[in-house]
Amino acid sequence: TEGSPIPVLTVPTAPYEDQRPAGGGGLRRPTGLFEGQRNYLPNFIQSVLSSIDLRDRQGCTMVVGSDGRCFSRTAIEIVVQMAAANGIGRLIIVQNGILSTPAVSCIIRKIKAAGGIILTASHCPGGPGGEFGVKFKVANGGPAPDVVSDKIYQISKTIEEYAICPDLRIDLSRLGRQEFDLENKFKPFRVAKSMKVPVYETPAGWRFFSNLMDSGRCNLCGEESFGTGSDHLREKDGLWAVLVWLSIIAARKQSVEEIVRDHWAKFGRHYYCRFDYEGLDPKTTYYIMRDLEALVTDKSFIGQQFAVGSHVYSVAKTDSFEYVDPVDGTVTKKQGLRIIFSDASRLIFRLSSSSGVRATLRLYAESYERDPSGHDQEPQAVLSPLIAIALKISQIHERTGRRGPTVIT
């Protein structure tokens, strides 16, 4: 690719009430509806992409195919433009975009893709007066389970905008790799992308790792509290972690500091800290989280800028994190409020019940630094502007009477 990065646009839209997927995550309607109704296809594609958690979506691989019926080429172009704008790192598309449903399923499983989109109305006749459809395949290559279809439908009923790269053009007739440089808001997971392995972001708790390990999707897992383990058991294992580090040191013939600095030089450094406010009144923490959710999930919060000293942070995305288990489709909701800024920095607020009568409110701050000259800073100095923003919008100190956190990690 040459020249400036392709811009990512956010296009306002309005929901349609008739986009409930049929069994298996598919939407089948008259071709004229997809062609003639404004944003009808983009709305559904955005709902499908938004049903995949942000962390699973960024930098992942998906498969796209069609049965070649009327409107397929135009639809494939829209899917590609929207997938790129939503952070999908790689799309597998065969020449001319024609790929059967079983073939899509086979490729998803063979390359361990995050899923696939098939443009087909199955046995229904195509053509301008016929039918057109969109099917969503999940990571196991099968149809979307009901919980995923329900999530797609709920998103489609409240959608207000979609992301697209209208200037991105692919040549479906040409074999080979086609690469594009995008002005994407979110960065792929700078390490996983290099090693070509998937990343799964789960809620807190090792019970969420178990399904992934039992299904063969991962064999290394870790918590933000630094507990790590592998698939030889279903808990953190400190002795295993020590042995892994000793093995790495022996193989690399470097000190821990040298290994870490080499890692930073190649992938950049993530600065991170966590503030724990322990022993709080549960009623107070409930209202803090309720008011925060109302604030950060309001559409007007997107694009807001916060200036702290010489730093200016612009809000790119917010959500109340929910996890859809890729193995059994179980949905776990309200796992933290996330604010993601345009430079990939982020804040997270999460409520944790520490006992039957008291509660713990956790505040997380994370910032990415690619420039090696910025790799030797103190984490709290780097993150202090983000912490200031978090305290300002949450009013934690004012509403709890605390002067600071109980624990800082």
XYZ file of C-alpha atoms in Angstrom:
409
model
C 0.000 0.000 0.000
C 1.163 3.505 -0.740
C 0.141 6.987 0.346
C -1.896 8.025 3.363
C -3.799 5.477 5.464
C -7.368 4.814 4.354
C -9.764 6.739 6.608
C -12.294 4.989 8.832
C -15.690 6.706 8.818
C -18.539 6.501 11.316
C -21.875 6.763 9.507
C -25.113 7.650 11.367
C -27.981 5.250 10.812
C -31.353 4.212 12.218
C -32.417 0.701 13.256
C -34.779 -1.641 11.422
C -37.142 -3.757 13.493
C -37.109 -6.757 11.134
C -33.469 -7.847 11.422
C -33.977 -10.750 13.807
C -31.739 -13.575 12.528
C -33.412 -16.869 11.767
C -31.954 -20.079 13.182
C -28.170 -20.060 12.947
C -27.620 -16.327 12.743
C -28.950 -15.836 9.208
C -31.010 -13.014 7.725
C -32.930 -13.733 4.497
C -34.917 -11.024 2.730
C -35.875 -9.921 -0.832
C -32.878 -8.737 -2.840
C -34.619 -5.409 -3.459
C -34.777 -4.751 0.280
C -31.014 -5.145 0.687
C -30.386 -3.026 -2.399
C -33.026 -0.364 -1.921
C -33.433 0.214 1.826
C -30.896 2.731 3.095
C -28.198 1.074 5.243
C -30.148 -2.184 5.473
C -27.097 -4.385 4.803
C -24.572 -2.201 6.731
C -26.868 -2.222 9.774
C -26.950 -6.004 9.913
C -23.232 -6.435 9.187
C -22.379 -3.949 11.949
C -24.672 -5.828 14.335
C -22.889 -9.074 13.485
C -19.428 -7.559 13.954
C -20.437 -5.805 17.182
C -21.650 -9.123 18.584
C -17.993 -10.207 18.645
C -16.244 -8.775 21.680
C -13.835 -5.955 20.873
C -10.799 -7.828 22.149
C -11.663 -10.947 20.160
C -12.339 -8.843 17.067
C -9.185 -6.734 16.860
C -6.618 -8.272 14.529
C -8.546 -11.544 14.131
C -9.110 -13.565 10.955
C -12.532 -14.098 9.361
C -13.735 -15.905 6.233
C -16.063 -14.285 3.683
C -17.875 -16.091 0.874
C -20.990 -16.036 -1.288
C -22.991 -18.258 -3.618
C -22.559 -15.704 -6.407
C -26.180 -14.581 -6.597
C -27.312 -11.065 -7.572
C -25.913 -8.296 -5.324
C -23.111 -10.544 -4.008
C -20.166 -8.513 -5.339
C -21.513 -5.260 -3.959
C -22.285 -6.918 -0.641
C -18.803 -8.471 -0.377
C -17.255 -5.035 -0.905
C -19.397 -3.600 1.902
C -18.504 -6.504 4.215
C -14.785 -6.026 3.519
C -14.952 -2.260 4.100
C -16.841 -2.689 7.354
C -14.740 -5.598 8.640
C -11.593 -3.532 8.126
C -13.130 -0.517 9.856
C -14.082 -2.704 12.826
C -10.539 -3.942 13.305
C -10.633 -7.366 11.625
C -6.999 -8.024 10.784
C -7.332 -10.513 7.928
C -10.090 -11.724 5.611
C -9.930 -14.970 3.664
C -11.850 -14.563 0.367
C -11.520 -16.895 -2.610
C -11.295 -15.669 -6.197
C -14.523 -13.926 -7.264
C -15.844 -14.380 -3.740
C -17.671 -17.653 -4.464
C -17.449 -20.115 -1.587
C -19.986 -22.689 -0.420
C -21.302 -22.848 3.127
C -19.513 -26.154 3.930
C -16.266 -24.736 2.515
C -16.525 -21.659 4.744
C -17.051 -23.902 7.762
C -14.055 -26.042 6.795
C -11.735 -23.050 6.377
C -12.831 -21.491 9.678
C -11.945 -24.684 11.522
C -8.729 -25.327 9.608
C -7.210 -21.882 10.202
C -8.912 -21.291 13.583
C -10.643 -18.142 12.356
C -12.923 -16.060 14.590
C -15.871 -16.806 12.316
C -17.240 -16.193 8.849
C -19.887 -14.315 6.869
C -21.639 -16.041 3.965
C -23.822 -14.150 1.503
C -26.490 -16.633 0.516
C -30.214 -17.298 0.739
C -29.636 -21.063 0.523
C -32.162 -22.834 -1.750
C -34.278 -19.703 -2.400
C -34.014 -18.307 -5.952
C -31.842 -15.258 -6.434
C -31.969 -12.366 -8.863
C -33.457 -8.858 -8.632
C -36.869 -10.309 -7.835
C -35.522 -13.133 -5.699
C -33.961 -13.517 -2.283
C -30.650 -12.456 -0.729
C -29.241 -13.361 2.664
C -26.426 -13.125 5.190
C -25.289 -15.988 7.443
C -22.877 -15.726 10.374
C -20.650 -18.671 11.290
C -18.940 -18.710 14.693
C -15.437 -19.907 15.591
C -16.296 -23.608 15.517
C -17.457 -23.255 11.907
C -21.074 -23.889 12.793
C -24.150 -21.630 12.725
C -24.403 -18.944 15.393
C -26.126 -20.319 18.543
C -29.338 -18.707 19.710
C -27.601 -16.551 22.331
C -25.430 -14.998 19.613
C -28.390 -14.524 17.270
C -30.287 -12.835 20.102
C -27.344 -10.541 20.754
C -27.163 -9.588 17.065
C -30.872 -8.795 17.094
C -30.645 -6.676 20.244
C -27.810 -4.677 18.716
C -29.740 -4.239 15.460
C -32.704 -2.716 17.353
C -30.606 0.030 18.937
C -27.909 0.660 16.325
C -27.136 4.350 15.741
C -23.997 4.193 13.598
C -21.709 1.876 11.703
C -17.987 1.958 10.834
C -16.775 1.642 7.252
C -13.772 2.349 4.996
C -15.533 3.452 1.776
C -12.226 4.112 -0.012
C -10.990 0.540 0.457
C -11.217 -1.375 -2.807
C -10.322 -5.017 -3.410
C -9.972 -6.873 -6.687
C -11.952 -10.101 -6.299
C -10.715 -11.409 -9.635
C -7.055 -11.336 -8.563
C -5.377 -14.170 -6.698
C -2.888 -13.352 -3.960
C -2.524 -11.189 -0.906
C -3.908 -7.635 -0.858
C -2.845 -5.373 2.024
C -4.206 -2.015 3.181
C -3.094 0.573 5.724
C -6.017 1.945 7.713
C -6.536 4.773 10.156
C -7.980 2.287 12.628
C -9.002 3.468 16.080
C -7.990 0.256 17.790
C -4.645 -1.497 17.687
C -4.390 -5.263 17.143
C -2.628 -7.293 19.823
C 0.742 -6.064 18.850
C 2.407 -10.032 20.196
C -0.617 -12.319 19.150
C -0.635 -10.889 15.637
C 3.106 -11.517 15.263
C 2.793 -15.114 16.477
C -0.452 -15.678 14.544
C -2.327 -16.932 17.605
C -5.779 -15.886 18.870
C -6.345 -13.826 22.017
C -9.358 -14.230 24.284
C -10.282 -11.562 26.815
C -12.493 -13.024 29.514
C -14.056 -11.687 32.713
C -12.137 -12.104 35.975
C -12.053 -15.704 37.175
C -10.390 -18.923 36.089
C -13.728 -20.592 35.412
C -13.796 -18.647 32.132
C -10.413 -20.078 31.094
C -11.509 -23.680 31.618
C -13.831 -23.875 28.601
C -11.154 -22.381 26.350
C -8.543 -24.882 27.523
C -10.919 -27.866 27.428
C -11.782 -27.027 23.808
C -8.115 -26.689 22.798
C -8.372 -22.963 22.081
C -5.592 -21.896 24.450
C -2.870 -23.368 26.645
C -1.539 -20.205 28.310
C -3.644 -17.943 30.479
C -3.077 -15.160 32.962
C -4.899 -12.721 35.210
C -4.365 -8.997 35.529
C -3.292 -9.788 39.118
C -0.336 -11.642 37.550
C -1.455 -15.216 38.240
C -0.481 -17.434 35.299
C -0.937 -21.062 34.339
C -1.218 -23.571 31.520
C -3.607 -26.336 30.524
C -2.035 -28.974 32.775
C -4.510 -27.857 35.451
C -7.360 -25.387 35.865
C -5.835 -22.923 38.329
C -2.915 -20.525 38.595
C 0.395 -22.293 39.235
C 3.242 -20.272 40.737
C 5.784 -23.112 40.526
C 4.966 -23.595 36.840
C 5.427 -19.851 36.219
C 8.869 -19.915 37.867
C 9.916 -22.951 35.805
C 8.706 -21.267 32.601
C 10.794 -18.190 33.344
C 13.845 -20.299 34.166
C 13.380 -22.144 30.853
C 13.139 -18.850 28.958
C 16.254 -17.491 30.649
C 18.166 -20.693 29.854
C 17.068 -20.713 26.217
C 17.640 -17.000 25.603
C 20.822 -16.770 27.704
C 19.735 -13.321 28.847
C 18.687 -11.742 32.121
C 15.014 -11.023 32.840
C 15.631 -7.313 32.276
C 17.284 -7.949 28.901
C 14.421 -10.203 27.799
C 11.796 -7.660 28.867
C 13.611 -4.779 27.168
C 13.915 -6.780 23.935
C 10.180 -7.416 24.137
C 9.456 -3.692 24.610
C 11.734 -2.789 21.709
C 9.841 -5.130 19.374
C 6.265 -4.709 20.586
C 6.211 -1.558 22.719
C 5.446 -1.250 26.432
C 2.059 -1.313 28.135
C 1.939 0.726 31.325
C -0.652 -0.539 33.777
C -1.916 0.019 37.325
C -4.918 -0.920 39.454
C -6.481 1.045 42.306
C -8.551 -0.948 44.806
C -11.094 0.811 47.011
C -11.917 -1.863 49.575
C -14.509 -2.134 52.327
C -17.013 0.225 50.703
C -20.727 0.450 51.363
C -22.398 -1.729 48.673
C -25.215 0.774 48.200
C -22.753 3.594 47.526
C -20.765 1.546 45.024
C -23.977 0.489 43.265
C -24.969 4.109 42.677
C -21.439 5.073 41.590
C -21.443 2.317 38.945
C -25.019 3.073 37.905
C -24.244 6.752 37.332
C -20.963 5.930 35.572
C -22.698 3.526 33.197
C -25.318 6.139 32.328
C -22.541 8.668 31.643
C -20.110 6.607 29.574
C -22.686 4.695 27.518
C -24.473 7.859 26.451
C -23.859 8.536 22.765
C -22.674 12.103 23.511
C -19.747 10.744 25.558
C -18.068 9.381 22.408
C -15.668 11.988 21.044
C -15.366 13.900 24.312
C -11.898 15.210 25.021
C -10.152 15.424 28.385
C -7.121 17.681 28.813
C -4.767 16.918 31.707
C -1.560 18.941 31.629
C -0.034 18.476 28.180
C -2.105 15.367 27.472
C -5.381 15.389 25.550
C -7.408 12.175 25.491
C -10.299 11.658 23.063
C -12.931 8.988 23.814
C -13.160 6.512 20.917
C -15.370 3.765 22.368
C -17.150 2.803 25.574
C -19.032 -0.283 26.675
C -20.221 -2.396 29.546
C -18.072 -5.459 28.990
C -19.921 -8.687 28.371
C -18.392 -12.001 27.415
C -19.831 -14.529 24.991
C -18.138 -17.868 25.584
C -16.928 -19.051 22.139
C -17.382 -22.665 23.204
C -20.926 -22.866 24.589
C -22.301 -19.400 23.800
C -22.916 -18.485 27.464
C -23.248 -14.721 27.928
C -21.791 -13.065 31.057
C -22.846 -9.424 31.392
C -21.803 -6.358 33.419
C -18.141 -7.306 33.775
C -16.823 -3.755 33.929
C -17.276 -0.345 32.331
C -14.609 0.353 29.700
C -13.497 3.656 28.233
C -11.129 3.298 25.269
C -9.359 6.388 23.965
C -8.164 7.100 20.441
C -4.524 6.383 21.378
C -5.558 2.910 22.676
C -5.252 3.982 26.320
C -8.115 2.767 28.439
C -9.867 2.983 31.794
C -11.944 0.237 33.400
C -14.231 0.398 36.424
C -15.260 -2.917 37.976
C -17.264 -3.775 41.071
C -16.176 -6.788 43.106
C -17.995 -8.160 46.156
C -15.295 -8.771 48.761
C -17.665 -9.992 51.494
C -21.321 -10.295 52.293
C -21.541 -6.768 53.706
C -18.781 -4.745 52.015
C -17.745 -4.163 48.412
C -14.559 -3.404 46.454
C -14.430 -0.951 43.559
C -11.496 -1.433 41.210
C -10.121 1.168 38.834
C -7.743 0.075 36.050
C -5.613 2.336 33.856
C -3.543 1.244 30.849
C -1.466 3.141 28.311
C 0.640 1.945 25.372
C 4.021 3.413 24.504
C 5.648 2.406 21.228
C 8.603 4.832 21.318
C 11.638 3.183 23.031
C 12.616 6.538 24.529
C 9.458 6.339 26.641
C 10.020 2.847 28.048
C 11.801 3.852 31.266
C 9.101 5.922 32.914
C 7.394 5.186 36.217
C 3.973 3.626 35.535
C 2.104 5.943 37.899
C 3.719 9.002 36.312
C 2.624 7.835 32.848
C -0.860 6.911 34.012
C -1.552 9.859 36.340
C -3.458 11.830 33.637
C -5.749 8.819 33.045
C -6.253 8.366 36.787
C -7.172 12.053 37.064
C -9.821 11.601 34.353
C -11.197 8.506 36.092
C -11.487 10.241 39.451
C -13.096 13.284 37.868
C -15.871 11.432 36.060
C -16.538 8.896 38.840
C -16.246 11.185 41.885
C -15.086 8.143 43.875
C -13.328 10.147 46.584
C -16.182 12.583 47.039
C -18.873 9.901 47.150
C -17.025 7.442 49.401
C -15.222 9.862 51.685
C -11.911 8.186 50.822
C -8.745 10.164 50.160
C -7.218 7.440 48.073
C -7.276 3.721 47.231
C -6.684 0.988 49.784
C -4.251 -0.881 47.529
C -2.309 0.156 44.410
C -0.820 -2.525 42.142
